[in-house]
N, CA, C and O of each residue as an XYZ file, in Angstrom:
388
protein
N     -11.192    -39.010     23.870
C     -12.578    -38.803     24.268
C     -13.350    -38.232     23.079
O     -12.963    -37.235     22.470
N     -14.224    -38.768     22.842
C     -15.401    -38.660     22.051
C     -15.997    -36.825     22.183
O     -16.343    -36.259     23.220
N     -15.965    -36.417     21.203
C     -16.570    -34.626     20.983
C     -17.646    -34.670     20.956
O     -17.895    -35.214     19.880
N     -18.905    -34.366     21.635
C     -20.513    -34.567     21.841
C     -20.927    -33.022     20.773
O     -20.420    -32.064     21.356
N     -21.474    -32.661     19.789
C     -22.530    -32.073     19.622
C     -23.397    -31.322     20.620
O     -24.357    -31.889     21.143
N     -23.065    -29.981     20.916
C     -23.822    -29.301     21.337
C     -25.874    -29.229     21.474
O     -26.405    -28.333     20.817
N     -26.478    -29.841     22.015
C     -28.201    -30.011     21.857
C     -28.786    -28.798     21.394
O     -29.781    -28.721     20.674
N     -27.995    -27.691     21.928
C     -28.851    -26.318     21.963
C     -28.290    -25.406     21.088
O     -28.621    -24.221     21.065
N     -27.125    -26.101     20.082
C     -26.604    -25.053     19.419
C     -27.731    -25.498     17.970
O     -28.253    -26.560     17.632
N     -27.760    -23.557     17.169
C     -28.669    -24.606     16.411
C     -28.038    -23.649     14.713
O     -28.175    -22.429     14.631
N     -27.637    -24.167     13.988
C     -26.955    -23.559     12.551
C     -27.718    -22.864     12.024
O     -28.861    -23.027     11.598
N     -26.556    -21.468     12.088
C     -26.761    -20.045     11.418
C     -26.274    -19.624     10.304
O     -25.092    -19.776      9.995
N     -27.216    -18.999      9.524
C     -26.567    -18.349      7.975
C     -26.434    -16.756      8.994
O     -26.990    -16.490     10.059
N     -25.485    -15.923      8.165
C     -25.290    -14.700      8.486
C     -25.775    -13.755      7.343
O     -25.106    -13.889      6.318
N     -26.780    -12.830      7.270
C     -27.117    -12.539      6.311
C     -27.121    -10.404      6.945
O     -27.604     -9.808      7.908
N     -26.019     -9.854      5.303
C     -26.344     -8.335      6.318
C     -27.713     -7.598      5.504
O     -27.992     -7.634      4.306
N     -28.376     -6.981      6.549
C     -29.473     -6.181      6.218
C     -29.656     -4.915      6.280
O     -28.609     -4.390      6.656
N     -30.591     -4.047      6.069
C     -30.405     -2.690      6.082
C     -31.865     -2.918      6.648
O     -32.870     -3.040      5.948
N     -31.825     -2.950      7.848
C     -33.169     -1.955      8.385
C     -33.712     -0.261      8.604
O     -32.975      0.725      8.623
N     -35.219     -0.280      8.756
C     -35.516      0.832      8.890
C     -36.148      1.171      9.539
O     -37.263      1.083      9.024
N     -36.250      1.813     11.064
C     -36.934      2.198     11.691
C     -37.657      3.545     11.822
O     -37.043      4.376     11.154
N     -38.634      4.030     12.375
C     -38.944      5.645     12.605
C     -37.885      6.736     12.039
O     -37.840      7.586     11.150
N     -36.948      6.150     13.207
C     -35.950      7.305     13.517
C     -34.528      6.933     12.718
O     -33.912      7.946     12.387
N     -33.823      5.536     12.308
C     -32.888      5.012     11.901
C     -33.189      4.296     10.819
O     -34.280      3.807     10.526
N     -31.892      4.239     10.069
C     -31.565      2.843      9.512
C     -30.439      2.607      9.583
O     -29.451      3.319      9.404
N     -30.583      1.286      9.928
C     -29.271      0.214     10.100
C     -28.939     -0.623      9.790
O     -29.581     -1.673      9.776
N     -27.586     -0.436      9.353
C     -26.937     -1.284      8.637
C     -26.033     -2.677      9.807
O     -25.193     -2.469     10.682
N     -26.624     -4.002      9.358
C     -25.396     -4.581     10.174
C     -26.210     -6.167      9.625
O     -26.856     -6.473      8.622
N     -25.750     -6.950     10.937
C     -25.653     -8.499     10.614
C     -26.548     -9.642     11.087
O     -26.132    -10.140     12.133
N     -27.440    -10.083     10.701
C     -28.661    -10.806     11.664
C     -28.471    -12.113     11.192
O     -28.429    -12.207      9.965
N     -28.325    -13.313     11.943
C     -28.690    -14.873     12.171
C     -29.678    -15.585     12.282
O     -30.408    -15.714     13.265
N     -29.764    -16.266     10.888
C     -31.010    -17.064     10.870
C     -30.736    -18.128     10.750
O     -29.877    -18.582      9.995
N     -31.781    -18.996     11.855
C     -31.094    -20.467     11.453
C     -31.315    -21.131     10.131
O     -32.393    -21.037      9.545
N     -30.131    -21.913      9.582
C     -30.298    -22.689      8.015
C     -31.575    -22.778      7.726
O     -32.514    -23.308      8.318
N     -31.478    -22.088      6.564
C     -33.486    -22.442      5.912
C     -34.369    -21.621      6.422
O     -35.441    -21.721      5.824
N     -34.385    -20.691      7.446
C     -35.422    -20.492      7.937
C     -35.516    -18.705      6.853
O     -34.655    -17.962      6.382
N     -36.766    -18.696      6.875
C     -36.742    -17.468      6.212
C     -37.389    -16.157      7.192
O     -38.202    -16.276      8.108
N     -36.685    -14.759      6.632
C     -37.042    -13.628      7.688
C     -38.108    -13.482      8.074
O     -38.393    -13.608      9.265
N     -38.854    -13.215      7.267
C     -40.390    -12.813      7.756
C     -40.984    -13.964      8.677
O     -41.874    -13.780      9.508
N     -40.256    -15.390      8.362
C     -40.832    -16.383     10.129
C     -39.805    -15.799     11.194
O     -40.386    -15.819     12.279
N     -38.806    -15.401     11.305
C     -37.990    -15.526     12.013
C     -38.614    -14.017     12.379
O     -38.590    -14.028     13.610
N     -39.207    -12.616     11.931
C     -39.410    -11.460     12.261
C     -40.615    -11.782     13.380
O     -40.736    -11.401     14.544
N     -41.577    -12.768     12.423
C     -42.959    -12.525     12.998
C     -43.516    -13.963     13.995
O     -44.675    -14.325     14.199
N     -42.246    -14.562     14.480
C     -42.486    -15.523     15.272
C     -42.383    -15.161     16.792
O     -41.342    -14.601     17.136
N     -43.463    -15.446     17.876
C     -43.445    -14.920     19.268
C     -43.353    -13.976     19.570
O     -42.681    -13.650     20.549
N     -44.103    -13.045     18.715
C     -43.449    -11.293     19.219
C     -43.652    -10.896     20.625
O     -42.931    -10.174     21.314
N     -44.836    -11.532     20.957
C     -44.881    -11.082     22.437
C     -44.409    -11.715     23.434
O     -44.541    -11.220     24.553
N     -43.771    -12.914     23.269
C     -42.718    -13.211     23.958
C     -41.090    -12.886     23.500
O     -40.393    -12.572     24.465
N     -40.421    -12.911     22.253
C     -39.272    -12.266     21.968
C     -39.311    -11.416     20.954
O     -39.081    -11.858     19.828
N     -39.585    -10.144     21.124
C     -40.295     -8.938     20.981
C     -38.770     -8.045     20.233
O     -38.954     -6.953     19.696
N     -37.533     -8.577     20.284
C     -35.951     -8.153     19.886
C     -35.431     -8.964     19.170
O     -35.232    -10.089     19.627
N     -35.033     -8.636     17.774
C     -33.979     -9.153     17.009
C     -32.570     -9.183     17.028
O     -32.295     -8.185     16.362
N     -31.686     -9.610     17.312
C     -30.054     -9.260     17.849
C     -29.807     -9.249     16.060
O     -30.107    -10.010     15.140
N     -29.089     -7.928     16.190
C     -28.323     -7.255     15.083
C     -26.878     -7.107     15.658
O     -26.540     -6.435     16.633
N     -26.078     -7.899     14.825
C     -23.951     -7.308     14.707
C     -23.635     -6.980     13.908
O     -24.099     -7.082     12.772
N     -22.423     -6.310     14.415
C     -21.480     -5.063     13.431
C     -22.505     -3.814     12.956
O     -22.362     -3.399     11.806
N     -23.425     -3.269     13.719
C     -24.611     -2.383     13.386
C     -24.043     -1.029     13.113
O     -23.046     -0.669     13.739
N     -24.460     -0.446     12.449
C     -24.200      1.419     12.128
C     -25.546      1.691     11.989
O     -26.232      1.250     11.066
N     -26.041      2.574     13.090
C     -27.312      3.509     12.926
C     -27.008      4.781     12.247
O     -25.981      5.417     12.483
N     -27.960      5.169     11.355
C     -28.166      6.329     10.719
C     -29.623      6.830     10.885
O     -30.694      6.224     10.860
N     -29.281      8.267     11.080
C     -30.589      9.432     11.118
C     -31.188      8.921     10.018
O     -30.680      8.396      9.028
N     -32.426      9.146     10.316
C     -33.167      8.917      9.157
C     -33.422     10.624      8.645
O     -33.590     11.036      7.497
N     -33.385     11.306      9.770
C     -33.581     12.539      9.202
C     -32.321     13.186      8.103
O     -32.620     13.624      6.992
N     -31.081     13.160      8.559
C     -30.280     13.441      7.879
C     -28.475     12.846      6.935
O     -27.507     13.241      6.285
N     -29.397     11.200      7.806
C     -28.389      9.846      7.285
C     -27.002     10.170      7.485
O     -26.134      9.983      6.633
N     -26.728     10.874      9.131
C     -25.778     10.783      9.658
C     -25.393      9.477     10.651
O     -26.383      8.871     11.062
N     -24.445      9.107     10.968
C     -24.212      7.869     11.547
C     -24.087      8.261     12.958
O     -23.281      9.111     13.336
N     -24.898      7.628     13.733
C     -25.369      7.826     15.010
C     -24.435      7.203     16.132
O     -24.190      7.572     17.281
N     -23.955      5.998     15.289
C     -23.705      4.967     16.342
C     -23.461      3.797     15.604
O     -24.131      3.437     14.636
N     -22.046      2.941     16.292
C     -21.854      2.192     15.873
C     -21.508      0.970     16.889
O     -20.603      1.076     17.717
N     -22.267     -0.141     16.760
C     -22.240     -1.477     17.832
C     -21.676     -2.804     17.861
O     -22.062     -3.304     16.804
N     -21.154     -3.441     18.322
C     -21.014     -4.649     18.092
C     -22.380     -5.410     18.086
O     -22.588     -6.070     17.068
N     -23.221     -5.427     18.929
C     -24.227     -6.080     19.374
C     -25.236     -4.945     19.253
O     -24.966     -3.787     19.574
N     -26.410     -5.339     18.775
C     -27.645     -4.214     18.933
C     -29.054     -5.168     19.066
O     -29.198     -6.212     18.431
N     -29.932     -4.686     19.886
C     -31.047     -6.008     19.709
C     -32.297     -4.456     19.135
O     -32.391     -3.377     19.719
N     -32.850     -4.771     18.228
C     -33.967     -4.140     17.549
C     -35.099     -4.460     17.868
O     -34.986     -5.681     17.980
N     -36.399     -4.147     18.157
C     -37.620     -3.946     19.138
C     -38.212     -4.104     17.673
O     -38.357     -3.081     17.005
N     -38.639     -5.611     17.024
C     -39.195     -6.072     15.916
C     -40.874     -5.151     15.396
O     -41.363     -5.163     14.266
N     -41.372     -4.518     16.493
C     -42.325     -3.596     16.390
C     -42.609     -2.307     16.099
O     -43.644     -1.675     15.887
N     -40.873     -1.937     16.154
C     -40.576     -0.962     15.248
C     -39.871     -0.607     14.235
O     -39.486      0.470     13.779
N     -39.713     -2.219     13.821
C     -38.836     -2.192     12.436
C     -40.474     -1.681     11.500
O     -41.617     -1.946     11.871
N     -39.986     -0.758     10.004
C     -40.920     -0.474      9.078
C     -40.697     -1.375      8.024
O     -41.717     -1.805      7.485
N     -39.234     -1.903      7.446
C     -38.710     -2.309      6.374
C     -37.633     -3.130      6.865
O     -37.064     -2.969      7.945
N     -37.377     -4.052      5.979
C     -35.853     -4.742      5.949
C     -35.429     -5.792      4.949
O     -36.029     -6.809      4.602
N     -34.257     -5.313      4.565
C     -33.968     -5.612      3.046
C     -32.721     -6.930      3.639
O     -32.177     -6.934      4.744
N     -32.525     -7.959      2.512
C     -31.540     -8.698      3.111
C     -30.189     -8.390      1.420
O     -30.191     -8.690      0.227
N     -29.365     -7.727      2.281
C     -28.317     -7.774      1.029
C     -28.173     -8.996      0.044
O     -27.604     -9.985      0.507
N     -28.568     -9.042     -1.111
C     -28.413     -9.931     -1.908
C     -27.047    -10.760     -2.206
O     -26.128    -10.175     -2.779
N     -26.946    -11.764     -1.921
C     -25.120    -12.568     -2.033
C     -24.740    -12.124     -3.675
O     -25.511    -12.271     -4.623
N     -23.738    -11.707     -3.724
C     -23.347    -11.853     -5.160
C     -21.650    -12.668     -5.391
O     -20.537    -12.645     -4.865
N     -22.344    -13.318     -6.491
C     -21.871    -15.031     -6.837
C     -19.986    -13.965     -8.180
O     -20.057    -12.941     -8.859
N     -19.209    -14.548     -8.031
C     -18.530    -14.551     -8.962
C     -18.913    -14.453    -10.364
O     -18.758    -15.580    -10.833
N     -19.347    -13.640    -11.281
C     -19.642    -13.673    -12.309
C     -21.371    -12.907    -12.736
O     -22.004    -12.566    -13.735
N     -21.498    -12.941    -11.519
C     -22.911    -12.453    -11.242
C     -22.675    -11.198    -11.165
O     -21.802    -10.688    -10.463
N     -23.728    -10.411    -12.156
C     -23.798     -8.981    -11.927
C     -25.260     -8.513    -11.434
O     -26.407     -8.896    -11.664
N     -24.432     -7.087    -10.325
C     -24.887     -6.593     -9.035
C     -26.334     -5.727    -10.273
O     -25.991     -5.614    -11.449
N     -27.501     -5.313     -9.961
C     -28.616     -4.330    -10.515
C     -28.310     -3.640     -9.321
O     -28.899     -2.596     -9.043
C-alpha cells in the first residue's frame, strides 16, 4: 500500500532562542516552518494566535537569572515577549564572535 503524505503536516526548521520577557528569559526551542522568517511567524494573527509554543524551555529571573523552571512544552503570550535572539548555527570551521 501506497504511503499518502500528510495535507496538514507542514516542514519545520528547529531553531533555539533566548527570549525575553518582563519577568524571564528563556532559553529553549521554537518551529518555524522552512523559509519562513521570525518576525512573520511572531507578528502573524496575534489576535487570533496570540502564543508561541517553545521546547526544552528553562525560565530564568530576570531579576536575579535564577532558573525558575524547566519545561518540555511552554507556549509564550507573543505580547509579552520584549526581545528574541535566534542562536546562530555554527558551521565546522566557522568561528563563534
Amino acid at each position: 500500500m501506497e504511503e499518502r503524505a500528510n495535507p496538514l503536516k507542514i516542514e519545520k526548521d528547529q531553531k533555539k532562542v533566548l527570549i525575553y520577557t518582563p519577568t524571564f528569559k528563556i532559553i529553549g526551542y521554537i518551529h518555524l516552518p522552512t523559509n519562513a522568517r521570525l518576525t512573520d511567524t511572531l507578528n502573524f494573527a496575534v489576535d487570533k494566535n496570540p502564543f508561541i509554543p517553545v521546547t526544552k524551555a528553562h525560565g530564568y529571573s530576570m531579576e536575579d537569572n535564577k532558573l525558575c523552571f524547566v519545561a518540555d512544552f511552554l507556549s509564550v503570550n507573543k505580547r509579552r515577549i520584549d526581545l528574541v535572539l535566534i542562536e546562530p548555527e555554527v558551521k565546522s570551521g566557522d568561528e563563534q564572535i
